[in-house]
XYZ file of C-alpha atoms in Angstrom:
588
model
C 0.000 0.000 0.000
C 3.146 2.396 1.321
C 4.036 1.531 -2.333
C 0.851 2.206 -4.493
C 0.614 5.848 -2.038
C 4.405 6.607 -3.500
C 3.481 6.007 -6.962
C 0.179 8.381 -6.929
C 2.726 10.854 -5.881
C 5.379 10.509 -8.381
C 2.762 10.147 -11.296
C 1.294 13.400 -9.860
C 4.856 15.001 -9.830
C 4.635 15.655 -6.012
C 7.943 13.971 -5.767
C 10.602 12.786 -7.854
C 12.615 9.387 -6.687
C 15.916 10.863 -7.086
C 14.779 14.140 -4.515
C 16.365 14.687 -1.328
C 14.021 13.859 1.092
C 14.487 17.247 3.398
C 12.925 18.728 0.258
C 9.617 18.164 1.081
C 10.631 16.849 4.537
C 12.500 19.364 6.848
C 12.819 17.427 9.736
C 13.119 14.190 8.642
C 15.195 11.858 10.904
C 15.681 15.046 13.452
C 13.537 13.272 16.594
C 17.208 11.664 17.192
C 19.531 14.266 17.872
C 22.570 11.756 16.421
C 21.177 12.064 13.000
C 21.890 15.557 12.731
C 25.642 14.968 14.064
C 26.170 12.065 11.238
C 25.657 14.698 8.861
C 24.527 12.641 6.318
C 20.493 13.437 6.761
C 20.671 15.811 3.744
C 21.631 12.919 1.405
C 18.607 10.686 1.836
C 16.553 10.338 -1.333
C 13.311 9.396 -1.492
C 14.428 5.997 -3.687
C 16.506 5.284 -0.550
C 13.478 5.442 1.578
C 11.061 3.655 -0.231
C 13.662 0.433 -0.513
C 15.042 0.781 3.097
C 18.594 1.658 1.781
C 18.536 5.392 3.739
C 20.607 4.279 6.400
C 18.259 4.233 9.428
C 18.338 0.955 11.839
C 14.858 -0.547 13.092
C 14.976 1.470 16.557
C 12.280 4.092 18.001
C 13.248 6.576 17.013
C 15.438 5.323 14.113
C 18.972 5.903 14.191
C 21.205 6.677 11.312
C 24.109 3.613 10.873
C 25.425 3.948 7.668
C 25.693 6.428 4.462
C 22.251 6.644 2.610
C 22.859 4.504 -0.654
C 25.305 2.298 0.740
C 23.411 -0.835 2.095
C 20.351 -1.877 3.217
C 18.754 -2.079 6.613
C 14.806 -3.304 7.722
C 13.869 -0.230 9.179
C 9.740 0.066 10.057
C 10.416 3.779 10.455
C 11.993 4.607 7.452
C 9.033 3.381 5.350
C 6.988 5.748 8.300
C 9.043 8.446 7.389
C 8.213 8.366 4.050
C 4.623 8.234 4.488
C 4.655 11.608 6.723
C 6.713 13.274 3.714
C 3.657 11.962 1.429
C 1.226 13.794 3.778
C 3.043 16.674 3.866
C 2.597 16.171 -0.326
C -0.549 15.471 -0.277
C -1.375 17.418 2.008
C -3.941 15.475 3.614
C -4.292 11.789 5.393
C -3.259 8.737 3.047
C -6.154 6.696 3.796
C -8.552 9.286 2.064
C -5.971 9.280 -0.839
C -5.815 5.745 -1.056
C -9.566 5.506 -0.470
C -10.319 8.352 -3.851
C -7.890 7.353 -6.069
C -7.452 3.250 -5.201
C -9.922 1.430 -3.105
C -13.111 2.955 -5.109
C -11.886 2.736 -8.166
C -11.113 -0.419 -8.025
C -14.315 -1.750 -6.724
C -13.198 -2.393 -2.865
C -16.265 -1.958 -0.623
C -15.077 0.236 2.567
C -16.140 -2.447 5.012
C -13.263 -4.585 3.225
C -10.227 -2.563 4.477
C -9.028 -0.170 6.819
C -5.626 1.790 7.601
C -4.937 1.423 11.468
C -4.252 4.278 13.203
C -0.106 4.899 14.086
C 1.311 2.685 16.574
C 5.179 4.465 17.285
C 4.831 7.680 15.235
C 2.716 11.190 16.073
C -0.819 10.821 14.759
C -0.498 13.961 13.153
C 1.965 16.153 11.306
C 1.535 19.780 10.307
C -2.352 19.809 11.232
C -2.971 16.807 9.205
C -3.714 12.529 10.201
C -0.601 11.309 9.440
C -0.041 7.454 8.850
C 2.005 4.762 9.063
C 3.179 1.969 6.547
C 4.345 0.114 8.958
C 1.162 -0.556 11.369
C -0.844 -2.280 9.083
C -3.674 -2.167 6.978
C -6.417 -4.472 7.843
C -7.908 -6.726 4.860
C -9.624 -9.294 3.338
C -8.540 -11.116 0.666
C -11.073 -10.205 -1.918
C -9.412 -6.756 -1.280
C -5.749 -7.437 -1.319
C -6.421 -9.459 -4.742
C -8.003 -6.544 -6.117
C -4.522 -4.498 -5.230
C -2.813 -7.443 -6.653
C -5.030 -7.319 -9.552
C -4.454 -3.748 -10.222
C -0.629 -4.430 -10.627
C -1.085 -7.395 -12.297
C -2.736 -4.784 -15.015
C 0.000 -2.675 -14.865
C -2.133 0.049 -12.962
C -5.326 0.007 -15.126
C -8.649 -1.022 -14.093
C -11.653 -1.320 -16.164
C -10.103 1.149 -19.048
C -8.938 3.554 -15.848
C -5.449 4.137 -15.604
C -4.829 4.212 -11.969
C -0.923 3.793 -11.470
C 1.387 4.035 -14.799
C 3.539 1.009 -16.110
C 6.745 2.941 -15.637
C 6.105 2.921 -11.810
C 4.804 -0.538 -11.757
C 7.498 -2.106 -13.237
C 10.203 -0.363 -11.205
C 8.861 -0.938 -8.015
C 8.604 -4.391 -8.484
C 11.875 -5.314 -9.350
C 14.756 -5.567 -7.156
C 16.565 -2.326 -6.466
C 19.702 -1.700 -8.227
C 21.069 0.139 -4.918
C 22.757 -2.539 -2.364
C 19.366 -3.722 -0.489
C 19.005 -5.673 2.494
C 17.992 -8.991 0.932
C 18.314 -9.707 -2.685
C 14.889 -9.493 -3.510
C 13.790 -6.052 -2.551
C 12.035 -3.626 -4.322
C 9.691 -1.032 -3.295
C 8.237 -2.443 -0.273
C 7.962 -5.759 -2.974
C 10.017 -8.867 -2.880
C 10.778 -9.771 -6.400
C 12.226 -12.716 -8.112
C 13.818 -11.170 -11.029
C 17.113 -12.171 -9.291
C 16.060 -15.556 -9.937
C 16.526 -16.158 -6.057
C 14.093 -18.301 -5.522
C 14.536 -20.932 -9.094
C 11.110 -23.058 -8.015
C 8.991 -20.170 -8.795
C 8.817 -18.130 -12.316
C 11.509 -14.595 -12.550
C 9.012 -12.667 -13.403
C 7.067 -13.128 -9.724
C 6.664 -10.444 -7.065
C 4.946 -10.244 -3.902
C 4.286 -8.216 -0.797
C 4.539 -10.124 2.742
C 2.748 -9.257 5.836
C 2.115 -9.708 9.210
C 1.451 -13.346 10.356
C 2.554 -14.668 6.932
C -0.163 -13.275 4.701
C 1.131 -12.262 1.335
C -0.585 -11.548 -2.007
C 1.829 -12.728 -5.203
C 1.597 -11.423 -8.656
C 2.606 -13.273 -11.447
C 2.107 -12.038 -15.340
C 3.358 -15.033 -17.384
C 1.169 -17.026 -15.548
C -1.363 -14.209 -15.794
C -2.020 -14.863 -11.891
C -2.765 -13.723 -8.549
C -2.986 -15.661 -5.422
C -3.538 -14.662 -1.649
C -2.964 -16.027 1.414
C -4.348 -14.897 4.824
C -2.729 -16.545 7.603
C -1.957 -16.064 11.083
C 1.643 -17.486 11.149
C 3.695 -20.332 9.923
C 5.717 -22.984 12.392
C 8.816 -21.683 10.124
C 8.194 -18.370 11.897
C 8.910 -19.877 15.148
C 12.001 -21.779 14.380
C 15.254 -19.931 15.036
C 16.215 -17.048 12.757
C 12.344 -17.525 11.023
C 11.555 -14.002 11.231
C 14.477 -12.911 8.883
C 13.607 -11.062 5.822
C 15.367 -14.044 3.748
C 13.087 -16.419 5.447
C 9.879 -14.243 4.107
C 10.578 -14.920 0.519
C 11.615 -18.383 1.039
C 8.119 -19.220 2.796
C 5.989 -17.241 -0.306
C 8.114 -19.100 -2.780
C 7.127 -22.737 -0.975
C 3.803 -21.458 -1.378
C 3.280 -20.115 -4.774
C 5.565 -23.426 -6.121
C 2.536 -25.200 -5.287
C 0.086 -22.818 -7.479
C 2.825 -22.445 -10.180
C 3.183 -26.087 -10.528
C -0.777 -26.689 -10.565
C -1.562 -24.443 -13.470
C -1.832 -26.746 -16.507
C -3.890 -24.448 -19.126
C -1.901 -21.429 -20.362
C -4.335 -20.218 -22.819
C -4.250 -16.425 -20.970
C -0.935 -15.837 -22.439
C -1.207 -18.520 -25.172
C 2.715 -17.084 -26.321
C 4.560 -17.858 -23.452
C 4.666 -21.781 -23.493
C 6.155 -22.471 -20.297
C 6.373 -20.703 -16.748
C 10.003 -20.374 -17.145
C 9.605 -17.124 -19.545
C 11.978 -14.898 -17.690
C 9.796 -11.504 -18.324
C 5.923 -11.052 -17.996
C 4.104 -10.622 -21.825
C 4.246 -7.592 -24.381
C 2.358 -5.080 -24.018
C 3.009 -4.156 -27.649
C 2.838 -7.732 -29.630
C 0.111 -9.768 -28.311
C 0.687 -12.991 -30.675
C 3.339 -14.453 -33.510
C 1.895 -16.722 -35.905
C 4.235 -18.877 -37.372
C 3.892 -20.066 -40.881
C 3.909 -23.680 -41.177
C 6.810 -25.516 -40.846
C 6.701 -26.790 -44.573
C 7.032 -23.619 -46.004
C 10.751 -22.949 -44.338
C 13.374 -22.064 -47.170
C 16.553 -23.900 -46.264
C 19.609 -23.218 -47.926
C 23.313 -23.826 -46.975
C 22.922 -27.283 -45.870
C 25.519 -28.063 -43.232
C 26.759 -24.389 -41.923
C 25.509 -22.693 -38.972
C 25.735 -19.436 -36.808
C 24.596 -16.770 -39.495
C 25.015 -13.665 -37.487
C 23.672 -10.993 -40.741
C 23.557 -7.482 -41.099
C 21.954 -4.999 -44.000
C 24.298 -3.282 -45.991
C 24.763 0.558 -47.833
C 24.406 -1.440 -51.339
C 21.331 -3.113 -50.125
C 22.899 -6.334 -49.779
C 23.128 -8.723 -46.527
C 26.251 -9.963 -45.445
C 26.135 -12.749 -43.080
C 29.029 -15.333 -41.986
C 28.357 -19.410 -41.822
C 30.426 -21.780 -39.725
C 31.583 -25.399 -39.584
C 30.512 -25.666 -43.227
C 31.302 -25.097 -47.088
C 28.326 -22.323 -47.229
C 26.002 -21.821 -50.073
C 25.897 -23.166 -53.298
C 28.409 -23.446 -55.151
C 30.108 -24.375 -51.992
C 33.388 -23.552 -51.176
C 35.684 -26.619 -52.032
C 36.852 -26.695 -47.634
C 35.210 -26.750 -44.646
C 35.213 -23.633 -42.748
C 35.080 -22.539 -38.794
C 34.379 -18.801 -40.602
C 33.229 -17.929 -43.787
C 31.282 -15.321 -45.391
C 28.310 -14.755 -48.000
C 26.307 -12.117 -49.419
C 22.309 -12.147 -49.796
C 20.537 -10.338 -52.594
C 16.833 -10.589 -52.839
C 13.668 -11.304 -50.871
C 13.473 -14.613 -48.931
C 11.142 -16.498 -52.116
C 14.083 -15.154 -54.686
C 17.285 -14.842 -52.468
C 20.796 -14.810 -54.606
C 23.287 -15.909 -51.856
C 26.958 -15.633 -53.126
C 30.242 -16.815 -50.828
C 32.834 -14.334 -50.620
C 36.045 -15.773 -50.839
C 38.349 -13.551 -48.560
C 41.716 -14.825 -47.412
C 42.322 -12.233 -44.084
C 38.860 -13.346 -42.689
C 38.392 -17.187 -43.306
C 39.092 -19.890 -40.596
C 39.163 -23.220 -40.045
C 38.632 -25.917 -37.328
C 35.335 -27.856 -35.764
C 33.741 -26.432 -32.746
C 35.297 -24.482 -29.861
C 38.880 -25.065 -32.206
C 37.248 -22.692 -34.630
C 37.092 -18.556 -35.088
C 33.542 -18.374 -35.581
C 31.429 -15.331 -36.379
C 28.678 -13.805 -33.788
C 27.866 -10.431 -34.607
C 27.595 -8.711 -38.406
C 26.803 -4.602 -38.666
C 27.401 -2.589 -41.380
C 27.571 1.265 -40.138
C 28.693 3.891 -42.360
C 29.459 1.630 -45.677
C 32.017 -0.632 -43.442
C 31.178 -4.102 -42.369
C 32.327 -5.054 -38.605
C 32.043 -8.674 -37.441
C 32.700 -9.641 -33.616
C 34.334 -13.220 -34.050
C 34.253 -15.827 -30.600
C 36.457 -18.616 -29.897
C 39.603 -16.084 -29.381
C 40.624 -15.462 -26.160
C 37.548 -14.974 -25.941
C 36.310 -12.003 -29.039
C 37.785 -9.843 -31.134
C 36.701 -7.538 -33.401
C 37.112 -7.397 -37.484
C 36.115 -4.760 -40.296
C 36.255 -4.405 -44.114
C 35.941 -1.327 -46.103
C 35.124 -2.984 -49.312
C 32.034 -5.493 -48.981
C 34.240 -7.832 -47.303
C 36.821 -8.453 -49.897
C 39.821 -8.181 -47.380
C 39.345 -7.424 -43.688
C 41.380 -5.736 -40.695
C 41.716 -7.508 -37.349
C 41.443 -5.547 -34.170
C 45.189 -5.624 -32.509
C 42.623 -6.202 -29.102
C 40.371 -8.223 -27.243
C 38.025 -8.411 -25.027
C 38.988 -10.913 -22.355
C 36.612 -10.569 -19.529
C 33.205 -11.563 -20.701
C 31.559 -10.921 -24.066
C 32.030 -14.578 -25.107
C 29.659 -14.733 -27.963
C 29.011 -10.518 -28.644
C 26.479 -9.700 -30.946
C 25.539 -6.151 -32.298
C 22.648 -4.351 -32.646
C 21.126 -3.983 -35.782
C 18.772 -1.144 -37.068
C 18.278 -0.795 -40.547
C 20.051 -0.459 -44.093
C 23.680 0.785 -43.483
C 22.653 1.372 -39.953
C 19.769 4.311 -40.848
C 17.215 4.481 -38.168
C 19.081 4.203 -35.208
C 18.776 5.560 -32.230
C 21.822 7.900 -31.484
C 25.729 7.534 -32.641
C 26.744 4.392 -30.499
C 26.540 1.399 -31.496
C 25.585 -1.617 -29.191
C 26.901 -4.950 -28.128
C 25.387 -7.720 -26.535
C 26.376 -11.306 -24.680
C 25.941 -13.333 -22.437
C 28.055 -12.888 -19.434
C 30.750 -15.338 -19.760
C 34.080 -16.022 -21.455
C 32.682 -18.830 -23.332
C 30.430 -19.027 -26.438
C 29.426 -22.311 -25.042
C 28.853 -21.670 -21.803
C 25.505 -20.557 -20.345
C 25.329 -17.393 -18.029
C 22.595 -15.901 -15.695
C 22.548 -12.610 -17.321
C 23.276 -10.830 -20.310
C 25.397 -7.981 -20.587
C 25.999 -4.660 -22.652
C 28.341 -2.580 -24.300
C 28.532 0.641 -26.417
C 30.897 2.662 -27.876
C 30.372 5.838 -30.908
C 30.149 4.314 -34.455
C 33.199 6.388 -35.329
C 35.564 4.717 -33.024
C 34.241 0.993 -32.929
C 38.248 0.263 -33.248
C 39.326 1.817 -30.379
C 39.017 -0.756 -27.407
C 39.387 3.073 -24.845
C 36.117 3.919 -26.391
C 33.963 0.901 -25.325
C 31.780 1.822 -22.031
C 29.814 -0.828 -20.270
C 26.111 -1.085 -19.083
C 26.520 -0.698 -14.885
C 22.708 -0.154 -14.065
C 19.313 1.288 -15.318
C 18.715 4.364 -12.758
C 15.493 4.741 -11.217
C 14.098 7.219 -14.084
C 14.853 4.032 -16.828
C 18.000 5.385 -18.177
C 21.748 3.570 -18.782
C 24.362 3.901 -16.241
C 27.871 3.819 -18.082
C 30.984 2.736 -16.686
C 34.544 2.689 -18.813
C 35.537 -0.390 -16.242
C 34.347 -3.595 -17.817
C 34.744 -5.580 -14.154
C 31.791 -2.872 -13.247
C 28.832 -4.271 -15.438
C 25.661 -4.771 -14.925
C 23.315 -6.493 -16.029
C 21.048 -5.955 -18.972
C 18.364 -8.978 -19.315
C 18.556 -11.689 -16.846
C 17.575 -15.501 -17.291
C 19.143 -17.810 -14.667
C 21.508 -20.054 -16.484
C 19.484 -19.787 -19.673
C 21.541 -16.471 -21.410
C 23.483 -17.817 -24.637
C 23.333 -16.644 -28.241
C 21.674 -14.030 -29.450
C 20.487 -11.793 -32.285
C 18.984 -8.332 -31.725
C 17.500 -6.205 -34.261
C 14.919 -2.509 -34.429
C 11.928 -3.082 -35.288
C 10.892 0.530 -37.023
C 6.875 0.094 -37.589
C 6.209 -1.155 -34.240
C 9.627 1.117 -32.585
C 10.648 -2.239 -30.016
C 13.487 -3.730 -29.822
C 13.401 -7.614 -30.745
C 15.845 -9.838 -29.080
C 16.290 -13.852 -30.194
C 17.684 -15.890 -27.617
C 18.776 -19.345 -27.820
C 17.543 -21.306 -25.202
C 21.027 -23.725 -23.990
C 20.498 -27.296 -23.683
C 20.614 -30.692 -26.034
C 21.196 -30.403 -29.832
C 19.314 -27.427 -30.890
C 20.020 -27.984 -34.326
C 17.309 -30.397 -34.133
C 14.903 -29.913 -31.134
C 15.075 -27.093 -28.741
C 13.608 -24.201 -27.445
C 14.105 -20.167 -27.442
C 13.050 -16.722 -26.737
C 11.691 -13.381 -28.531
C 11.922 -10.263 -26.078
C 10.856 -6.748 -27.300
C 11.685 -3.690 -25.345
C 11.213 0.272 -25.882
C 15.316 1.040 -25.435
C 18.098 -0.894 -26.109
C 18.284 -1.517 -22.454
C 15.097 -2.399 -21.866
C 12.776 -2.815 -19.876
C 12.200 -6.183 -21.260
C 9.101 -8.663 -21.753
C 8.183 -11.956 -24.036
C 7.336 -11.785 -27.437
C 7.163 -15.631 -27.956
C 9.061 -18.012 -25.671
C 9.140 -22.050 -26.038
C 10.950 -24.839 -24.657
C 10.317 -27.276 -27.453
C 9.306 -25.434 -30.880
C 7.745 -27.679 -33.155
C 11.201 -27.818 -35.582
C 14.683 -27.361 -34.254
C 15.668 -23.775 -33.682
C 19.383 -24.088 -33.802
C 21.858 -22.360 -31.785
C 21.225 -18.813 -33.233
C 18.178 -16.591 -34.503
C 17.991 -13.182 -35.777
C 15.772 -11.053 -37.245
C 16.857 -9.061 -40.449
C 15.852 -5.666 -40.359
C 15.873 -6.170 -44.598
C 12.834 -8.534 -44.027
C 10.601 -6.879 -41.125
C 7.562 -5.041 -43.350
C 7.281 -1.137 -42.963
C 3.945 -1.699 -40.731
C 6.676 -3.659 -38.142
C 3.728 -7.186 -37.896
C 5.648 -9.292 -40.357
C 9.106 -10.456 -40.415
C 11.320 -13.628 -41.961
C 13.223 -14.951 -39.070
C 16.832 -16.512 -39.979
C 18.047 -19.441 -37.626
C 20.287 -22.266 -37.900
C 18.200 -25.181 -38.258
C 18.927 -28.575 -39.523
C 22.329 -27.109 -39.403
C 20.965 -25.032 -42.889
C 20.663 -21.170 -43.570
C 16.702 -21.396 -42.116
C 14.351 -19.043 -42.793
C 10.610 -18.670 -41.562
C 8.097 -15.907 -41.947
C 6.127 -14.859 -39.129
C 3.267 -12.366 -38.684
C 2.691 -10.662 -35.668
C -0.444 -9.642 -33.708
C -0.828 -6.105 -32.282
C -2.250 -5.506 -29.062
């Protein structure tokens, strides 16, 4: 509730996450006179309060123990604190906020719910009933699943937009500032961590009193309650630790996950394990059937492909001979160029002696990410201590190999792609993705992110690294590679990838390769869509078993997605072949 109060505020500009707190809240923290002396009241943010990381311990009156921003500590007072500054907003009592602009318009009959009055804290603060978040709302469950309901809809009920998205989905994801658990948000646990793996990432819940707890789950499309008045795991030793919360709502939604058999409310997510809730964009992709896939190449794979200034794509094969004619040896890296439309495609080797490789497998240079940007082709090869990067001024005739590498992750780097000769894209940087690991063939947890200006892709001092998303949605950069962050997360499911703009529909589409068994031949992956190149993210289309194999990489030419952005041709590796299938998409 403390939660759904902040975001009113910030969607009525009252506040702003990133204000100082004394801002709107003088005396904040000043009831203890060793606040003051810390001198570090004037740094506390409202972010900090509303995920427990301001500094204050759990003691009445709250005492300042460490520098705001710098860890996390349960404090019931700072999320009381934060409530008087709201009132002081508001300028009025929280329960007749929350009553006009939640409770009645979402359908929750007064008799259902009421805000206690304060337990610790003054009952009143300049004139006006002031509040607590920490003494407890009184519910039934009908209620609380209406609240979980109304997040569940990304803050819209009945066609009424209550709370918006952007709030929604920040406050219930974990907190990129050090927090006291892992799985801390704004006043919600969240599993986006991946720290509990029975239950699905994309769950959060709130926990109260006695063990009751609502959970909200989109790819399930669910929302369960339970009202309780305790748990014998609270009464064991250390059961009333905030770790021990989540771990006792993950034992119970397990059981609901695991009993949901009909998946028909999000028929495009075909298994809990999608990492990120649906898109609110693309509701459905239709597939065209299997029969009509165009397979050329037969026995090369990877096909990492870009679209160039002479309207050609270029894409690179491995452990093969490439496309007809094929090239008289087998090679680790080779390269082709693609003329046409999918039904009419001219695909031509290119012969060119300072780029081809040889040797099977992990013993091979193989290509992972094509881009042409300004009429020069760059490819990020893998399998070399651990990528390095390659470029050719002239349509990939002869090429130029980066006297660097990078060593530290980035084992299988992939660019992003926007359209012919790189028109369309968003700024002047251009954008690198992996999985976070030195390996091509090993799976990660997370995927990672790198930029650097299209002028000076050659420069290894010009590549900056993705070290958070703030709390207004936009990129923290850091020049220090062992300082990334994480951009998409997946718990040991992040391999390959392909990434491409989609202009008609403005997302970002993201193929993932799902690790696991012979792909080539039966496997699963993932289509995520996102407004930035950083996100945030959610499903397109996610399987664990499509109905033909989907090989160990997929990408979307930007060539072959039509101007309206709802049909594409997506290229994979399949059957160990240059695969191609169209798709068509459906529009919420």
């Amino acid at each position: 509730v403390g939660a759904t109060v902040l975001g009113l505020a910030i969607d009525d500009r009252l506040v702003l996450l990133d204000d100082v707190a004394q801002k709107h809240y003088p005396q904040i923290g000043a009831e203890n006179p060793e606040n003051a002396a810390s001198g570090w009241l004037d740094d506390i943010t409202i972010h900090q309060l509303a995920t427990m990381t301001a500094g204050f311990d759990d003691g009445r009156p709250p005492k300042l123990v460490r520098r705001p921003g710098s860890g996390g500590e349960y404090s019931n007072d700072t999320s009381n604190m934060l409530a008087e500054l709201l009132t002081l907003r508001f300028g009025e009592d929280l329960r007749d906020v929350l009553r006009r602009r939640v409770m009645e318009p979402i359908g929750a009959p007064a008799d259902e719910w009421a805000w206690r009055n304060n337990s610790f804290r003054p009952r009143s603060i300049a004139g006006l009933a002031s509040r607590e978040f920490a003494s407890g709302i009184t519910i039934t469950h009908r209620t609380l699943a209406r609240i979980g309901y109304l997040y569940l809809r990304e803050g819209e009920w009945n066609g009424k937009r209550i709370l918006s998205k952007e709030f929604i989905r920040l406050a219930t994801r974990p907190t990129d500032l050090p927090a006291f658990v892992p799985y801390y948000g704004f006043y919600w646990g969240s599993n986006r961590r991946g720290t509990y793996p029975e239950i699905p990432l994309d769950a959060y819940w709130a926990f109260g009193l006695g063990d009751s707890f609502v959970v909200v789950c989109p790819s399930l499309d669910i929302v369960a309650v339970r009202l309780g008045l305790g748990s014998k795991a609270s009464q064991l030793p250390g059961g009333d630790k905030p770790e021990e919360w989540g771990r006792r709502v993950a034992g119970f939604f397990k059981l609901v996950s695991s009993a949901v058999n009909d998946h028909s409310a999000a028929p495009q997510l075909k298994s809990s394990a999608a990492p990120y809730p649906a898109s609110p964009v693309i509701k459905q992709v239709i597939w065209a059937p299997k029969e009509r896939i165009l397979r050329h190449a037969p026995g090369s794979d990877n096909w990492p492909i870009t679209w160039a200034n002479d309207g050609s794509l270029y894409t690179a094969y491995g452990d093969g001979k490439g496309f007809a004619p094929f090239a008289p040896e087998k090679l680790s890296l080779g390269l082709a160029r693609i003329e046409g439309d999918p039904h009419g495609l001219k695909a031509t080797n290119l012969r060119a002696a300072t780029l081809e490789q040889s040797g099977d497998g992990p013993r091979g240079v193989k290509a992972s990410g094509m881009l042409c940007v300004d009429s020069i082709l760059y490819m990020w090869a893998r399998n070399c201590d651990n990528s390095r990067l390659a470029w050719s001024s002239d349509h990939g005739a002869t090429w130029t190999w980066a006297d660097w590498r990078l060593t530290n992750s980035f084992g299988n780097p992939t660019f992003l792609n926007f359209g012919r000769n790189y028109s369309g894209a968003r700024d002047d940087f251009v954008y690198v993705y992996s999985h976070d690991a030195d390996s091509a063939y090993e799976p990660a947890d997370r995927m990672v992110l790198a930029r650097a200006p299209r002028r000076r892709l050659r420069e290894s001092s010009a590549y900056e690294f993705l070290q958070r998303v703030d709390s207004r949605g936009q990129p923290v950069w850091t020049r220090d590679i062992a300082q990334r962050g994480t951009v998409f997360e997946h718990r040991a499911k992040c391999y390959r990838s392909g990434i491409s703009y989609n202009a008609g529909l403005k997302r970002y589409l993201w193929c993932q390769t799902l690790p696991g068994g012979d792909s080539r031949f039966r496997g699963g992956f993932g289509i995520y869509d996102a407004p930035e190149p950083w996100g945030p993210w959610t499903t397109v289309f996610f399987t664990e078993d499509w109905d033909v194999g989907p090989g160990e990489t997929q990408s979307i030419p930007a060539k072959w997605i039509s101007a309206d952005g709802l049909t594409f041709w997506m290229v994979f590796s399949g059957d160990d072949a240059f695969s191609i299938r169209e798709a068509t998409l459906i529009a919420q």
